[in-house]
Each structure stands twice: as structure tokens, then as C-alpha cells.
Tab-separated table of C-alpha atoms and ligand atoms in Angstrom:
chain	number	residue	atom	x	y	z
A	1	MET	CA	48.213	-53.920	-1.652
A	2	SER	CA	51.466	-55.771	-2.263
A	3	ILE	CA	52.643	-56.391	-5.806
A	4	LEU	CA	51.624	-60.047	-5.419
A	5	ASP	CA	48.124	-58.958	-4.311
A	6	ILE	CA	47.823	-56.909	-7.511
A	7	ILE	CA	49.125	-59.784	-9.634
A	8	GLN	CA	46.491	-62.039	-8.044
A	9	LYS	CA	43.782	-59.437	-8.643
A	10	ARG	CA	44.532	-59.077	-12.380
A	11	TYR	CA	42.577	-61.287	-14.737
A	12	SER	CA	41.492	-61.105	-18.369
A	13	CYS	CA	38.299	-59.083	-18.339
A	14	ARG	CA	35.923	-59.593	-21.254
A	15	SER	CA	32.911	-57.744	-19.864
A	16	TYR	CA	33.061	-53.977	-19.340
A	17	GLN	CA	30.855	-51.149	-18.135
A	18	GLU	CA	30.433	-48.470	-20.787
A	19	LYS	CA	32.154	-45.901	-18.612
A	20	GLU	CA	34.810	-43.338	-19.415
A	21	ILE	CA	38.196	-43.710	-17.732
A	22	GLU	CA	39.294	-40.617	-15.810
A	23	GLN	CA	42.330	-38.816	-17.262
A	24	ASP	CA	44.281	-39.011	-13.975
A	25	LYS	CA	43.927	-42.790	-14.036
A	26	LEU	CA	45.078	-42.966	-17.655
A	27	ASP	CA	48.040	-40.750	-16.752
A	28	ARG	CA	49.052	-43.065	-13.912
A	29	ILE	CA	48.648	-46.171	-16.064
A	30	PHE	CA	50.833	-44.791	-18.857
A	31	GLU	CA	53.411	-43.551	-16.367
A	32	ALA	CA	53.706	-47.208	-15.303
A	33	ALA	CA	54.273	-48.105	-18.961
A	34	ARG	CA	56.817	-45.327	-19.451
A	35	LEU	CA	58.919	-46.654	-16.566
A	36	ALA	CA	59.138	-50.202	-17.956
A	37	PRO	CA	62.577	-51.640	-18.748
A	38	SER	CA	63.578	-52.100	-22.378
A	39	ALA	CA	66.491	-53.544	-24.352
A	40	LYS	CA	69.271	-50.939	-24.610
A	41	ASN	CA	66.713	-48.543	-23.104
A	42	PHE	CA	65.310	-48.116	-26.644
A	43	GLN	CA	61.823	-47.584	-25.158
A	44	ASP	CA	60.573	-48.739	-28.490
A	45	TRP	CA	56.912	-48.645	-27.508
A	46	ARG	CA	54.262	-46.328	-28.824
A	47	PHE	CA	50.680	-46.478	-27.651
A	48	VAL	CA	47.606	-45.238	-29.452
A	49	VAL	CA	44.856	-45.067	-26.845
A	50	VAL	CA	41.493	-45.297	-28.533
A	51	THR	CA	38.712	-43.767	-26.449
A	52	ASP	CA	36.503	-42.242	-29.163
A	53	LYS	CA	33.405	-44.453	-29.411
A	54	ASP	CA	33.312	-44.683	-33.212
A	55	VAL	CA	37.020	-45.399	-33.579
A	56	LYS	CA	36.870	-47.858	-30.655
A	57	ASN	CA	34.021	-49.750	-32.332
A	58	LYS	CA	36.081	-49.966	-35.513
A	59	ILE	CA	39.149	-51.258	-33.654
A	60	ALA	CA	36.998	-53.733	-31.702
A	61	SER	CA	35.615	-54.968	-35.030
A	62	VAL	CA	39.069	-56.243	-36.076
A	63	THR	CA	39.359	-58.364	-32.881
A	64	ASN	CA	37.886	-61.784	-32.188
A	65	ARG	CA	35.266	-60.410	-29.755
A	66	PRO	CA	33.936	-57.060	-31.065
A	67	PRO	CA	30.809	-56.766	-28.855
A	68	LEU	CA	32.816	-57.385	-25.691
A	69	PHE	CA	35.843	-55.185	-26.314
A	70	GLU	CA	33.971	-52.192	-27.798
A	71	LYS	CA	32.369	-51.536	-24.392
A	72	ALA	CA	35.736	-51.035	-22.675
A	73	GLY	CA	36.584	-47.396	-21.919
A	74	ALA	CA	39.707	-47.715	-24.065
A	75	ILE	CA	41.484	-50.033	-26.431
A	76	ILE	CA	45.244	-49.630	-26.378
A	77	VAL	CA	47.033	-50.227	-29.656
A	78	ALA	CA	50.626	-51.070	-28.743
A	79	CYS	CA	53.249	-50.585	-31.443
A	80	SER	CA	56.981	-50.900	-32.062
A	81	ASN	CA	59.125	-49.747	-34.967
A	82	LYS	CA	62.547	-51.215	-34.314
A	83	GLU	CA	63.649	-54.357	-36.091
A	84	TYR	CA	66.496	-54.825	-33.597
A	85	ILE	CA	67.410	-58.427	-32.832
A	86	MET	CA	69.310	-59.108	-29.614
A	87	GLN	CA	72.387	-61.342	-29.494
A	88	CYS	CA	70.176	-64.105	-28.109
A	89	GLY	CA	68.246	-64.093	-31.404
A	90	GLN	CA	65.039	-62.548	-30.070
A	91	ALA	CA	63.437	-59.393	-31.460
A	92	VAL	CA	63.225	-56.609	-28.868
A	93	GLY	CA	59.930	-55.110	-30.084
A	94	PRO	CA	57.441	-57.717	-28.888
A	95	ILE	CA	59.341	-58.266	-25.636
A	96	ASP	CA	59.640	-54.588	-24.715
A	97	VAL	CA	56.063	-53.787	-25.669
A	98	SER	CA	54.834	-56.787	-23.689
A	99	ILE	CA	56.654	-55.707	-20.533
A	100	ALA	CA	55.134	-52.219	-20.820
A	101	LEU	CA	51.688	-53.717	-21.424
A	102	GLU	CA	51.938	-55.831	-18.306
A	103	HIS	CA	52.926	-52.732	-16.312
A	104	ILE	CA	49.745	-51.177	-17.719
A	105	SER	CA	47.682	-54.195	-16.796
A	106	LEU	CA	48.950	-54.319	-13.208
A	107	GLN	CA	48.683	-50.571	-12.626
A	108	ALA	CA	45.135	-50.726	-13.993
A	109	ALA	CA	44.281	-53.555	-11.605
A	110	GLU	CA	45.553	-51.519	-8.673
A	111	LEU	CA	43.218	-48.682	-9.708
A	112	GLY	CA	40.175	-50.971	-9.910
A	113	LEU	CA	40.265	-51.148	-13.697
A	114	ALA	CA	40.566	-54.311	-15.751
A	115	THR	CA	42.330	-55.292	-18.954
A	116	CYS	CA	42.537	-58.046	-21.508
A	117	TRP	CA	45.455	-58.789	-23.782
A	118	ILE	CA	44.227	-59.149	-27.357
A	119	GLY	CA	46.399	-61.077	-29.788
A	120	SER	CA	43.534	-62.218	-32.001
A	121	PHE	CA	43.135	-59.232	-34.270
A	122	ASP	CA	43.913	-58.164	-37.809
A	123	ALA	CA	47.023	-55.975	-37.417
A	124	GLN	CA	46.908	-54.689	-40.991
A	125	LYS	CA	43.323	-53.486	-40.604
A	126	ALA	CA	44.136	-51.878	-37.227
A	127	LYS	CA	47.010	-50.010	-38.889
A	128	GLN	CA	44.808	-48.724	-41.682
A	129	LEU	CA	42.114	-47.562	-39.257
A	130	LEU	CA	44.566	-45.461	-37.250
A	131	ASN	CA	46.859	-44.269	-40.070
A	132	ILE	CA	49.794	-46.091	-38.521
A	133	PRO	CA	52.833	-45.899	-40.834
A	134	GLU	CA	53.914	-48.954	-42.804
A	135	ASP	CA	57.244	-49.361	-40.934
A	136	VAL	CA	55.488	-49.549	-37.557
A	137	THR	CA	54.376	-52.940	-36.231
A	138	VAL	CA	51.227	-53.293	-34.182
A	139	ILE	CA	52.335	-55.809	-31.575
A	140	GLU	CA	49.226	-56.254	-29.458
A	141	LEU	CA	45.951	-54.686	-28.421
A	142	MET	CA	44.731	-54.378	-24.850
A	143	SER	CA	41.250	-53.489	-23.665
A	144	LEU	CA	41.096	-51.293	-20.573
A	145	GLY	CA	38.070	-50.300	-18.574
A	146	TYR	CA	35.771	-50.696	-15.618
A	147	PRO	CA	34.782	-54.342	-15.259
A	148	ALA	CA	31.151	-55.407	-15.392
A	149	GLU	CA	31.996	-58.736	-13.783
A	150	LYS	CA	33.707	-60.007	-10.688
A	151	GLY	CA	37.349	-61.003	-10.925
A	152	ARG	CA	38.148	-64.620	-11.538
A	153	GLN	CA	40.977	-66.932	-10.583
A	154	ASN	CA	42.482	-68.856	-13.433
A	155	THR	CA	44.067	-72.243	-13.304
A	156	ARG	CA	47.821	-72.339	-13.532
A	157	LEU	CA	50.419	-75.071	-13.690
A	158	ALA	CA	51.883	-76.127	-10.340
A	159	ILE	CA	55.197	-74.501	-9.472
A	160	GLU	CA	57.155	-77.769	-9.885
A	161	GLU	CA	55.867	-78.012	-13.465
A	162	ILE	CA	57.431	-74.704	-14.450
A	163	LEU	CA	60.435	-74.310	-12.206
A	164	CYS	CA	63.642	-76.196	-11.535
A	165	TYR	CA	66.953	-75.109	-10.111
A	166	ASN	CA	70.474	-75.408	-11.502
A	167	LYS	CA	69.748	-77.734	-14.444
A	168	TRP	CA	66.869	-78.599	-16.768
A	169	ASN	CA	64.823	-81.109	-14.798
A	170	PHE	CA	61.358	-81.372	-16.271
B	1	LIG	C1	49.885	-62.482	-25.585
B	1	LIG	C2	48.451	-62.731	-25.159
B	1	LIG	C3	47.446	-62.709	-26.107
B	1	LIG	C4	46.110	-62.904	-25.738
B	1	LIG	N1	45.123	-62.779	-26.678
B	1	LIG	C5	43.825	-62.847	-26.287
B	1	LIG	C6	42.770	-62.626	-27.233
B	1	LIG	O1	43.000	-62.360	-28.410
B	1	LIG	N2	41.486	-62.671	-26.805
B	1	LIG	C7	41.176	-62.938	-25.503
B	1	LIG	O2	39.993	-62.957	-25.161
B	1	LIG	N3	42.147	-63.176	-24.568
B	1	LIG	C8	43.459	-63.127	-24.927
B	1	LIG	N4	44.466	-63.314	-24.001
B	1	LIG	C9	44.120	-63.602	-22.595
B	1	LIG	C10	44.477	-65.052	-22.208
B	1	LIG	O3	43.512	-65.913	-22.739
B	1	LIG	C11	44.539	-65.114	-20.664
B	1	LIG	O4	45.582	-64.293	-20.207
B	1	LIG	C12	44.763	-66.525	-20.160
B	1	LIG	O5	43.681	-67.374	-20.472
B	1	LIG	C13	44.924	-66.534	-18.624
B	1	LIG	O6	43.796	-65.956	-18.010
B	1	LIG	P1	43.900	-64.673	-17.078
B	1	LIG	O7	44.556	-63.576	-17.865
B	1	LIG	O8	42.471	-64.318	-16.729
B	1	LIG	O9	44.713	-65.021	-15.869
B	1	LIG	C14	45.795	-63.157	-24.368
B	1	LIG	C15	46.832	-63.170	-23.416
B	1	LIG	C16	48.128	-62.934	-23.800
B	1	LIG	C17	49.210	-62.884	-22.729
């Protein structure tokens, strides 16, 4: 599979089989995260991988779709603890964590697993549930597991709506 094949295969999965994810697959997925680029090579990402059923149910309960996400083999809680702002004015934490999460998502897709980014969740409650220190920010959650549905193609803007060359021309 080419990288574009994997990108086309990935979709936001909201229906999972209640099936454990093999450790070798988790290892490969988090190796993909570990190799992600980051600002100043800070590697300011920390992942709490929730696989324990009771804890997973509790984490799912602070998202917008508890019954769907609790079935996933894992919920990844992706954190950052640097407040570093780049010269361009953007915070590195959410950007770096997001790149690593997309590595996770694509590596998972290659292995026949599926993911869903989860931004609709109560970060404070997630922190309390996992004893995450106050100075650490929970950036995003991601469900990860064996899909119980077929993949789906989503609609996207046409290339000319998102791309121009040499000057702003939208
Ligand atoms: C930063 C981010 C946050 C998202 N948050 C949620 C969410 O809270 N719940 C959800 O069901 N999907 C969430 N999604 C999934 C998007 O709805 C989905 O990526 C988009 O509709 C495109 O569909 P696709 O991923 O299947 O291609 C999120 C995606 C991103 C990138």
C-alpha cells in the first residue's frame, strides 16, 4: 500500500468491535508516533493508552459519544506540557501532538485498525480520571480499535478550493 492508499483508507470510525488490540500492533503504532517531527525536536507528546475496560468506560463517558467510543480496544489520551510559542505565534503543543496522532491514525489504518479523533470531551474530567498533573494539557483523545463497520469515503473540498500557487487567489 502506498502512503496515499493508506490516507484514502483512513476514516473516522465510530463503531468498534469489542476486541483487544495485540501488543505488537500497539508497539508499531506508537513507534510511528515516536518518529513524528516536532518543533525544536521537543517531542512534547505523552500518551496515556487506556485499555482497561473500567477506565476506558470512564474516559468514554467524558466524550460526546460514550457508547460508541467505549467499545474501541483503546482510547489514547494525548498530552503536552510545554507552553512554548513559536516565532510565528502558534503554540507547539497542539501542533506536535496532532502530527503524532495522525501518524498513529495512518499506521493504525495500515494495520487494519481504525481511529477517530475526539475533540469533544471534558479535558478537566479526563485529567482527574487519569491523575494527570495540573501543568499537563490534554490536547486530544483518539479512539483506536477494530472497526465494526466498512470504511467510508468522506466529502472534501475540490483541490482548486484549497490550493493556489504563488499568491493568495481564492
Ligand atoms: C481535531 C479533530 C477533532 C475531532 N473531534 C471529533 C469528535 O469529538 N467526535 C467525533 O465523532 N469526530 C471528531 N472528529 C472527526 C471529524 O468529524 C472527521 O475527521 C471529519 O468529519 C472528516 O471525516 P473522516 O475523518 O471520516 O475523513 C474530529 C476530527 C479532528 C481532526
